PDB file of C-alpha atoms in Angstrom:
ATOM      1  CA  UNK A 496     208.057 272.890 319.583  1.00 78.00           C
ATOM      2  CA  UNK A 497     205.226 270.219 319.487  1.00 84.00           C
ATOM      3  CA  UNK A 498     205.295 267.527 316.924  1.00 91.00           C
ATOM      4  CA  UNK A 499     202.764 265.256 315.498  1.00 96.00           C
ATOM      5  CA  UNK A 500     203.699 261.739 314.422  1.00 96.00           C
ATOM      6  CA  UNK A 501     201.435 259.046 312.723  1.00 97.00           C
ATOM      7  CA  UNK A 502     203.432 256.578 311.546  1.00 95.00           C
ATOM      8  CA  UNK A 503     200.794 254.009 309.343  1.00 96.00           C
ATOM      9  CA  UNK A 504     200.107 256.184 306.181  1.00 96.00           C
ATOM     10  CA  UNK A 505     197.811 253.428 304.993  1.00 97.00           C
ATOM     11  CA  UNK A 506     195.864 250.837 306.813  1.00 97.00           C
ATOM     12  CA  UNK A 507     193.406 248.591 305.583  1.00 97.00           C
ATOM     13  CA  UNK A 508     190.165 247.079 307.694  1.00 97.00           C
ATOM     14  CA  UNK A 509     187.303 244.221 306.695  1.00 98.00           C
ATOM     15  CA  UNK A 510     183.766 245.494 307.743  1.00 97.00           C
ATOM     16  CA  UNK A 511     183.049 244.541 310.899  1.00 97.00           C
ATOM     17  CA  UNK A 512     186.251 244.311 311.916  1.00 97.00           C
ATOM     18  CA  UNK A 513     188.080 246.786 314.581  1.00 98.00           C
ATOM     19  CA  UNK A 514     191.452 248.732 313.359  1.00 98.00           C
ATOM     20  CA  UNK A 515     193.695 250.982 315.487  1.00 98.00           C
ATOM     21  CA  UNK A 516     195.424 254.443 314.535  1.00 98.00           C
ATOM     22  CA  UNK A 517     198.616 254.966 316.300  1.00 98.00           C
ATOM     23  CA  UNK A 518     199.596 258.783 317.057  1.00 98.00           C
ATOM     24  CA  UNK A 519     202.496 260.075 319.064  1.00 97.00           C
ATOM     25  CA  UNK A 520     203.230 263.499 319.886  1.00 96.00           C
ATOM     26  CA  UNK A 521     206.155 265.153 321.116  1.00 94.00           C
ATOM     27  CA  UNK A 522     205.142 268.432 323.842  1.00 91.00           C
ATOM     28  CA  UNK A 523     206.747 269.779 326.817  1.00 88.00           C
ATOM     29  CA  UNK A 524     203.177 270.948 328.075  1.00 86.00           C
ATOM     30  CA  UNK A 525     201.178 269.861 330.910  1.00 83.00           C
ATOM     31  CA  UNK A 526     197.831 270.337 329.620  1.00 85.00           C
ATOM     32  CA  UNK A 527     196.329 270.310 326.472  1.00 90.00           C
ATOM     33  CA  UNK A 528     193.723 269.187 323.790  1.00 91.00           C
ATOM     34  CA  UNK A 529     194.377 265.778 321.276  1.00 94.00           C
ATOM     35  CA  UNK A 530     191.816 264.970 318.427  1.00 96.00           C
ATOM     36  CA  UNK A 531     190.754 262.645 315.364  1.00 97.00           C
ATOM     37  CA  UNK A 532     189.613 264.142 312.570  1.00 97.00           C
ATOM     38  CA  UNK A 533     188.215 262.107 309.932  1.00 98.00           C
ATOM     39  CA  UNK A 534     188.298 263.444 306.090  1.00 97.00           C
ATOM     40  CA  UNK A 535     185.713 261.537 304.098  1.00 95.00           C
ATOM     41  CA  UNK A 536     186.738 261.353 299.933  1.00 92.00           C
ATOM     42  CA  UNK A 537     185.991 265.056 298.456  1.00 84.00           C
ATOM     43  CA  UNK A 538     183.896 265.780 301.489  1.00 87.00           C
ATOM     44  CA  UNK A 539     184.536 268.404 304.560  1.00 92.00           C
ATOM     45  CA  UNK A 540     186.953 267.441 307.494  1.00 95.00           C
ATOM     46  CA  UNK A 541     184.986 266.372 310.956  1.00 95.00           C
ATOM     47  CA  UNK A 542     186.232 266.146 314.103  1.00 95.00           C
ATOM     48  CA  UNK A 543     185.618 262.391 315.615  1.00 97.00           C
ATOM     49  CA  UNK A 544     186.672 262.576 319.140  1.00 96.00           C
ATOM     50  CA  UNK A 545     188.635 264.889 321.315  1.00 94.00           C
ATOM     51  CA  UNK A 546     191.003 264.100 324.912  1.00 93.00           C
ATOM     52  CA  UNK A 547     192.204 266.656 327.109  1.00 90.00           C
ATOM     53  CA  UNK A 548     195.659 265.314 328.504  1.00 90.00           C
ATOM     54  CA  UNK A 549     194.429 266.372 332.331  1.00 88.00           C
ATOM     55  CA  UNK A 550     191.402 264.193 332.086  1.00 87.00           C
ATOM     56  CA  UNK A 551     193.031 259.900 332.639  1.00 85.00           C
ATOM     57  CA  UNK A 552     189.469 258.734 331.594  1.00 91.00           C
ATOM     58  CA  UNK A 553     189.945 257.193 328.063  1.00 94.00           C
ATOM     59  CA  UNK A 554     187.216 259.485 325.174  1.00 93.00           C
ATOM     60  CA  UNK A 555     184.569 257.573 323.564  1.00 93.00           C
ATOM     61  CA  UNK A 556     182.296 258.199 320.931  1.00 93.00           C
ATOM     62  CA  UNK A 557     179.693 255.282 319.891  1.00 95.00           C
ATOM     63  CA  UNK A 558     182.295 252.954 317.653  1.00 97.00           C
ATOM     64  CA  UNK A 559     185.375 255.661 318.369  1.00 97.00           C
ATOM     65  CA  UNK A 560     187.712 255.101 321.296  1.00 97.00           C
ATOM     66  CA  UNK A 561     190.851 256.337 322.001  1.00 97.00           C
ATOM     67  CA  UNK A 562     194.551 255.029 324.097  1.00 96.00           C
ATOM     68  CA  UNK A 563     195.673 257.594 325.704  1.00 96.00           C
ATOM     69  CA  UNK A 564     198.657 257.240 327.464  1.00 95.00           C
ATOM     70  CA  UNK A 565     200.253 260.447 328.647  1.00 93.00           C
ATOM     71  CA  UNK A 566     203.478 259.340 329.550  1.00 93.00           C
ATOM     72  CA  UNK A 567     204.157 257.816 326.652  1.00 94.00           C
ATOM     73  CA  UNK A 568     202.796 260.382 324.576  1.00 95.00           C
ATOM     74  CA  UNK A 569     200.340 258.282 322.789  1.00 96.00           C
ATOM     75  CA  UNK A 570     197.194 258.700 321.425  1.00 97.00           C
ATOM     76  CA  UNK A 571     195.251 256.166 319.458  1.00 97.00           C
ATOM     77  CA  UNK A 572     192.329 255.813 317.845  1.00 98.00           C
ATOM     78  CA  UNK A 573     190.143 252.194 317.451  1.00 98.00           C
ATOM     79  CA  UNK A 574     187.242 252.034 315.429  1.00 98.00           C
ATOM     80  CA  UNK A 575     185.126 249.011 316.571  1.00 97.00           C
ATOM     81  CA  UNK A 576     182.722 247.626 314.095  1.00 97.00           C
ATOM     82  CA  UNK A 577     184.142 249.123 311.012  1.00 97.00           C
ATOM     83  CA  UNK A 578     181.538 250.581 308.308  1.00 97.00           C
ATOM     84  CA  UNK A 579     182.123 251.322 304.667  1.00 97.00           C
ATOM     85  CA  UNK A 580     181.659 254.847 305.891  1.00 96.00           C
ATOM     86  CA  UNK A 581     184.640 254.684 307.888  1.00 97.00           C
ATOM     87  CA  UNK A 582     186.819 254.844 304.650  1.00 97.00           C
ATOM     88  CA  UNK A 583     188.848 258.061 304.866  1.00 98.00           C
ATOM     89  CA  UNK A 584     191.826 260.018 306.161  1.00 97.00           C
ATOM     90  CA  UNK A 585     192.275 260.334 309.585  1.00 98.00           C
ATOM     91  CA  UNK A 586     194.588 263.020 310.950  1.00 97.00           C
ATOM     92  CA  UNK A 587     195.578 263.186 315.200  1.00 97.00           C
ATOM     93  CA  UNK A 588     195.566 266.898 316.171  1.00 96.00           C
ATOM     94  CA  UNK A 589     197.545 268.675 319.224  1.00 94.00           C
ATOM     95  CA  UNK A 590     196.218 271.811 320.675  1.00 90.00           C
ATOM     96  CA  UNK A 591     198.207 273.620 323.698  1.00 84.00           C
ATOM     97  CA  UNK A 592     195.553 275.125 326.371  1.00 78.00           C
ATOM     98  CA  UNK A 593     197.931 278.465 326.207  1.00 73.00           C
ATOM     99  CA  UNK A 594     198.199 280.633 324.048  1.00 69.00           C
ATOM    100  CA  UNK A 595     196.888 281.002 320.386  1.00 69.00           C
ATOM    101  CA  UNK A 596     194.341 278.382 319.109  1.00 68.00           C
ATOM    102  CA  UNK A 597     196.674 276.930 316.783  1.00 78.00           C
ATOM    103  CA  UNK A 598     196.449 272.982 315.660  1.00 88.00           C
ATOM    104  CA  UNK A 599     199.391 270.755 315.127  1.00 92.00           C
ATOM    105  CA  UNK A 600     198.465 268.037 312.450  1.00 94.00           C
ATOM    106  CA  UNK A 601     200.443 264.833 311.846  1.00 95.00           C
ATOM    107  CA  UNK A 602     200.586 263.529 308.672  1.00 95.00           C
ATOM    108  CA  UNK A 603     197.194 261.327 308.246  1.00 96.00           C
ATOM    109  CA  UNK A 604     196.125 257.968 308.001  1.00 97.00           C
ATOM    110  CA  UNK A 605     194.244 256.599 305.188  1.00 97.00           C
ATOM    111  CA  UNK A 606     191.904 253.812 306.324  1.00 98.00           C
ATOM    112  CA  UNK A 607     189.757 251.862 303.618  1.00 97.00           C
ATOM    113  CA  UNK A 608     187.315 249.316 304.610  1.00 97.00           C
ATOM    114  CA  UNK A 609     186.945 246.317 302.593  1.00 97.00           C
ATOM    115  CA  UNK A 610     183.422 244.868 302.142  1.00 95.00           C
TER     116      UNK A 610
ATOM    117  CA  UNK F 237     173.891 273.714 310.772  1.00 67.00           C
ATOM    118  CA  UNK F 238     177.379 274.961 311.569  1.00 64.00           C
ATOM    119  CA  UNK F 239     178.972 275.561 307.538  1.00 90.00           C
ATOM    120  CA  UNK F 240     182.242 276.929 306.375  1.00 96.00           C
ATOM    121  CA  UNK F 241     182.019 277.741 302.950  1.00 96.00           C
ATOM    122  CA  UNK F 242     185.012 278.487 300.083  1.00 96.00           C
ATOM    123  CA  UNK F 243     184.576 280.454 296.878  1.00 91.00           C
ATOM    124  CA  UNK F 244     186.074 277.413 294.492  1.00 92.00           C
ATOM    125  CA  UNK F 245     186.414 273.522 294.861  1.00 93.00           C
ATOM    126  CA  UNK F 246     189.184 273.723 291.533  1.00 96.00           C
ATOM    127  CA  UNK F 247     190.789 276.638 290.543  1.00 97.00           C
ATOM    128  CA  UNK F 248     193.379 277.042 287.946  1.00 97.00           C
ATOM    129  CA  UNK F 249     195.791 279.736 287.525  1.00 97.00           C
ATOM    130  CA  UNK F 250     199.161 280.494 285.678  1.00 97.00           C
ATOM    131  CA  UNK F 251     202.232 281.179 287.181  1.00 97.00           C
ATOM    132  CA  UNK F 252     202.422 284.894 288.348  1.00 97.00           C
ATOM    133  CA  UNK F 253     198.963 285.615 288.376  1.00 97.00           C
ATOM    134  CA  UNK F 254     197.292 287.243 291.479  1.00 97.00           C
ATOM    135  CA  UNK F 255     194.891 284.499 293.553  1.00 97.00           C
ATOM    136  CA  UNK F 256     192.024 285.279 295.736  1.00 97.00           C
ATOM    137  CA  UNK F 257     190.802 282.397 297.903  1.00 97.00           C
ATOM    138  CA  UNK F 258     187.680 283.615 299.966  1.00 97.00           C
ATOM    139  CA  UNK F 259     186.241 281.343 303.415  1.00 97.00           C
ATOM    140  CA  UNK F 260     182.894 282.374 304.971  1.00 97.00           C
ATOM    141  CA  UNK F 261     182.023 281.228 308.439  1.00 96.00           C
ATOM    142  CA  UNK F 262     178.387 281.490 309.233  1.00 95.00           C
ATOM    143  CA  UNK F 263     178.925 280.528 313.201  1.00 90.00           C
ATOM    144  CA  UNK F 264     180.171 284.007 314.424  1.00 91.00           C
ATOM    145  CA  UNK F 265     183.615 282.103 315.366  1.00 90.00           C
ATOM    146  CA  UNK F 266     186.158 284.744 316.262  1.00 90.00           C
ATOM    147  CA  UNK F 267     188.968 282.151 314.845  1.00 90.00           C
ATOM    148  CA  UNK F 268     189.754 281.117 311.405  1.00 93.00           C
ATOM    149  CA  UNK F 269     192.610 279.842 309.661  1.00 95.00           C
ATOM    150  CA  UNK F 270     194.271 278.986 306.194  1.00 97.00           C
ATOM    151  CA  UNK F 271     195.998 275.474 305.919  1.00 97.00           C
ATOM    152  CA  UNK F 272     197.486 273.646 303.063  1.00 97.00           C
ATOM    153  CA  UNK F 273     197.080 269.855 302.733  1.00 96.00           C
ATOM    154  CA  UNK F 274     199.851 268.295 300.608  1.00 95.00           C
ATOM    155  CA  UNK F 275     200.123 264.041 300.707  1.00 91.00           C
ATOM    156  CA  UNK F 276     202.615 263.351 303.191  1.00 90.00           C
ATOM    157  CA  UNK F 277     203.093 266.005 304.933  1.00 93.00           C
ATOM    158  CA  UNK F 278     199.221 266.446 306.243  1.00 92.00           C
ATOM    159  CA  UNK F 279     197.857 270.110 306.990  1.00 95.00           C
ATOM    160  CA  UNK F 280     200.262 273.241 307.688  1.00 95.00           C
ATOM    161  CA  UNK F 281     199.202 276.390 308.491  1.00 94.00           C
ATOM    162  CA  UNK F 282     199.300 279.322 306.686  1.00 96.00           C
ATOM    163  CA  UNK F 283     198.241 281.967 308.534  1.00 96.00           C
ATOM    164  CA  UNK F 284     195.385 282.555 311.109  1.00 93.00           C
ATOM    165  CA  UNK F 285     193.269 285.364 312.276  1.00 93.00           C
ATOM    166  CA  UNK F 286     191.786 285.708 316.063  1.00 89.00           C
ATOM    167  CA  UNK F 287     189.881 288.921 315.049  1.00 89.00           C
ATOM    168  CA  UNK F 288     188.584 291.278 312.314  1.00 92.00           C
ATOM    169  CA  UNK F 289     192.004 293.045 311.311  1.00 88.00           C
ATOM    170  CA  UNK F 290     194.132 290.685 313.167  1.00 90.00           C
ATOM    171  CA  UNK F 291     196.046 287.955 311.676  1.00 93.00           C
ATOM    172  CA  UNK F 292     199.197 285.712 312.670  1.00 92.00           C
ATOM    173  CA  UNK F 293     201.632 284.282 310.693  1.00 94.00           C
ATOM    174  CA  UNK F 294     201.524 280.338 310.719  1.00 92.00           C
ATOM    175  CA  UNK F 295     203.945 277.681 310.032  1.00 91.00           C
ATOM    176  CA  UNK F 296     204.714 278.436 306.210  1.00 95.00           C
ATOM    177  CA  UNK F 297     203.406 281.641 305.161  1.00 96.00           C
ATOM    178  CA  UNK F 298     206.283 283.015 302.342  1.00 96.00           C
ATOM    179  CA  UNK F 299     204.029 283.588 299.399  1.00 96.00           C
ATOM    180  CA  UNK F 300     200.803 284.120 300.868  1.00 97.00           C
ATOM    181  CA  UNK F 301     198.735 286.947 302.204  1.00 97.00           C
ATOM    182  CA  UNK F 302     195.659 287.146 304.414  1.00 97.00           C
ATOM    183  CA  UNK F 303     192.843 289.748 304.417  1.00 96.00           C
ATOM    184  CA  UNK F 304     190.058 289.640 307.172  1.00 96.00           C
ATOM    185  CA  UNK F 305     187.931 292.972 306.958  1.00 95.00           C
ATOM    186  CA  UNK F 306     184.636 291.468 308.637  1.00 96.00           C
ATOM    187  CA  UNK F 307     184.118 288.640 310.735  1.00 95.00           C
ATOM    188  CA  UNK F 308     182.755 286.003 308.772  1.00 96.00           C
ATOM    189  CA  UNK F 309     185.270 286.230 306.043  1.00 97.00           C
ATOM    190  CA  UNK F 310     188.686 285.618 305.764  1.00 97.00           C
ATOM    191  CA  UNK F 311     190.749 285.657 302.521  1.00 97.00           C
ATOM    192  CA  UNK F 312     194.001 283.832 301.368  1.00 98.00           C
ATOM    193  CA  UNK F 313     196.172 285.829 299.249  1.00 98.00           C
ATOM    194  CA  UNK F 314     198.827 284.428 296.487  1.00 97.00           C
ATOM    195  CA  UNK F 315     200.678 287.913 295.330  1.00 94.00           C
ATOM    196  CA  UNK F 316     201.911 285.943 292.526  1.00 97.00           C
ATOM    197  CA  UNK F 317     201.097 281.942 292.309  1.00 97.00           C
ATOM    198  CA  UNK F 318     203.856 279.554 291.674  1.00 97.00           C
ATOM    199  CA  UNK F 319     203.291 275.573 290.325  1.00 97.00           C
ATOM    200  CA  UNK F 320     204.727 275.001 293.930  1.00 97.00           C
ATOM    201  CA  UNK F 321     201.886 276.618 295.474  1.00 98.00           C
ATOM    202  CA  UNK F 322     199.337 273.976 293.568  1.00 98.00           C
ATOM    203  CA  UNK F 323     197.660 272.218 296.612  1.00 97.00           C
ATOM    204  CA  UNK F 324     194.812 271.910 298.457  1.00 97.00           C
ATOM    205  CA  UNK F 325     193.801 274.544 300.727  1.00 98.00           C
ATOM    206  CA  UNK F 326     190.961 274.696 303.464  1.00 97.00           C
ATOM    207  CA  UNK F 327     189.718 276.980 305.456  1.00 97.00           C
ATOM    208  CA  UNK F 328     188.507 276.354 309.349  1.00 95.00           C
ATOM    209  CA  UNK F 329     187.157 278.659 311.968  1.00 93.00           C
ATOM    210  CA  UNK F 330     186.549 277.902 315.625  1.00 89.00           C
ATOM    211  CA  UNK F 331     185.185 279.973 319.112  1.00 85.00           C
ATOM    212  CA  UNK F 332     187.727 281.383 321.387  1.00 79.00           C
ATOM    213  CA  UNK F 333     185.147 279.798 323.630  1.00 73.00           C
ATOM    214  CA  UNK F 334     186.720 277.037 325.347  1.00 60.00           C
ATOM    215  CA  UNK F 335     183.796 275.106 326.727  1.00 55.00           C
ATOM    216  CA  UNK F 336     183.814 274.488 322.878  1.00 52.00           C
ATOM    217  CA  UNK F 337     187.058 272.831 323.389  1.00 58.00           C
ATOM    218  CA  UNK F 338     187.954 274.708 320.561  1.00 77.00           C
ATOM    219  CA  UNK F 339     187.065 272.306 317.782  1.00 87.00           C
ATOM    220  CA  UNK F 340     187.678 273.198 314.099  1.00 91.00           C
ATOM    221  CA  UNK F 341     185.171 273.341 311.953  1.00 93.00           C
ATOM    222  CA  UNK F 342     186.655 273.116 308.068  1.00 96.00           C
ATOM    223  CA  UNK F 343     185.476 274.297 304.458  1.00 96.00           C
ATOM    224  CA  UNK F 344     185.393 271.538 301.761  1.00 95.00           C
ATOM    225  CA  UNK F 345     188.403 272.764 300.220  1.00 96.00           C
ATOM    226  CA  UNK F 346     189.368 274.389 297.146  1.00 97.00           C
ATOM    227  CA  UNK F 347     191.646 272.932 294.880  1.00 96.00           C
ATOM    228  CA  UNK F 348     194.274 275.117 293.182  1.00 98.00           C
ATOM    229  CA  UNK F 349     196.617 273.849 289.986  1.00 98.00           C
ATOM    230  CA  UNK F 350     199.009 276.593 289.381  1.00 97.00           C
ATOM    231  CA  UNK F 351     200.647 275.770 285.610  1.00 96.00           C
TER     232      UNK F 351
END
């Protein structure tokens, strides 16, 4: 069975500044989907950025970046240049490419950025 | 503009009463799916449906019932709501397309307090 780890249930960034989200996963697959979501306060989950494991090019997405490193079953987010906006949960996502379409969550991150 | 919709943000019920909690998709997705987010232990899922009439159990469904009679809709189900079923619950739906990369695409969330 897959599992989803995030290990920092709170983290805590000055505007501006760049903060990392640490994610492991534990799978026996070769190939698969990993993603960021981002959960605003009392607003809709989005999805910030998306890997898939067969792909060694790192995801980016204007401030969003990921680490992934396959071997060691890591998969982390940095936000460059945080924004007040950036204040929310975060939950890291694992999606097998067989099978049903089902979503392994870890447990979240809550990021707030400080003005 | 992609939008998941659910009936109620806050709902509260007493203990044994019958719950309805209805998600409309308005992106033809083919997948949707019933989580509960509880702090700590991030999103598990409930059940999930890959088709009208077809639906899977998830990862803790004891307690809970799914209906999907047309496409766009898919309802949760509490027979008869317990205070340990007071949580939030969201709703997604995604494509079976993969070029889509299968991203979820979530409701805002309806709060239930069962006392």
């Amino acid at each position: 069975a897959q599992t989803v780890t995030q290990s920092q249930p709170e983290m805590s960034v000055q505007e501006a500044e760049t903060v990392t989200l640490s994610c492991t996963y534990d799978t026996s697959e070769s190939n698969y989907y990993l993603f960021w979501y981002k959960q605003p306060p009392s607003r809709q989950m989005i999805l910030v950025i998306r890997q898939e494991a067969y792909k060694q090019q790192n995801a980016t997405e204007n401030r969003f970046s990921v680490n992934f490193q396959k071997a060691a079953k890591s998969f982390s987010l940095k936000i460059s240049d945080s924004q007040l906006g950036d204040t929310a949960m975060y939950f890291c996502a694992f999606m097998k490419t067989s099978g049903t379409y089902k979503y392994i969550f870890g447990t979240g991150t809550r990021l707030k950025v400080l003005a | 503009d992609v939008k998941v919709t659910q009936s109620s943000r806050y709902l509260v019920k007493r203990t044994g009463e019958k719950v309805f909690l209805e998600c409309v998709q308005d992106m033809d997705h083919e997948n949707m799916f019933w989580y509960r987010q509880d702090p700590g232990l991030g999103l598990r899922l409930i059940y999930f449906s890959y088709d009208v009439k077809m639906k899977e159990k998830g990862d803790i469904p004891e307690g809970y019932s799914v209906s999907r009679e047309k496409k766009e809709r898919f309802s949760l189900i509490l027979e008869s709501a317990s205070t340990n079923q007071t949580s939030m619950y969201l709703c997604a739906s995604s494509s079976k397309d993969w070029v889509g990369y299968n991203e979820q695409f979530f409701g805002p969330g309806t709060r239930l307090t069962v006392l």
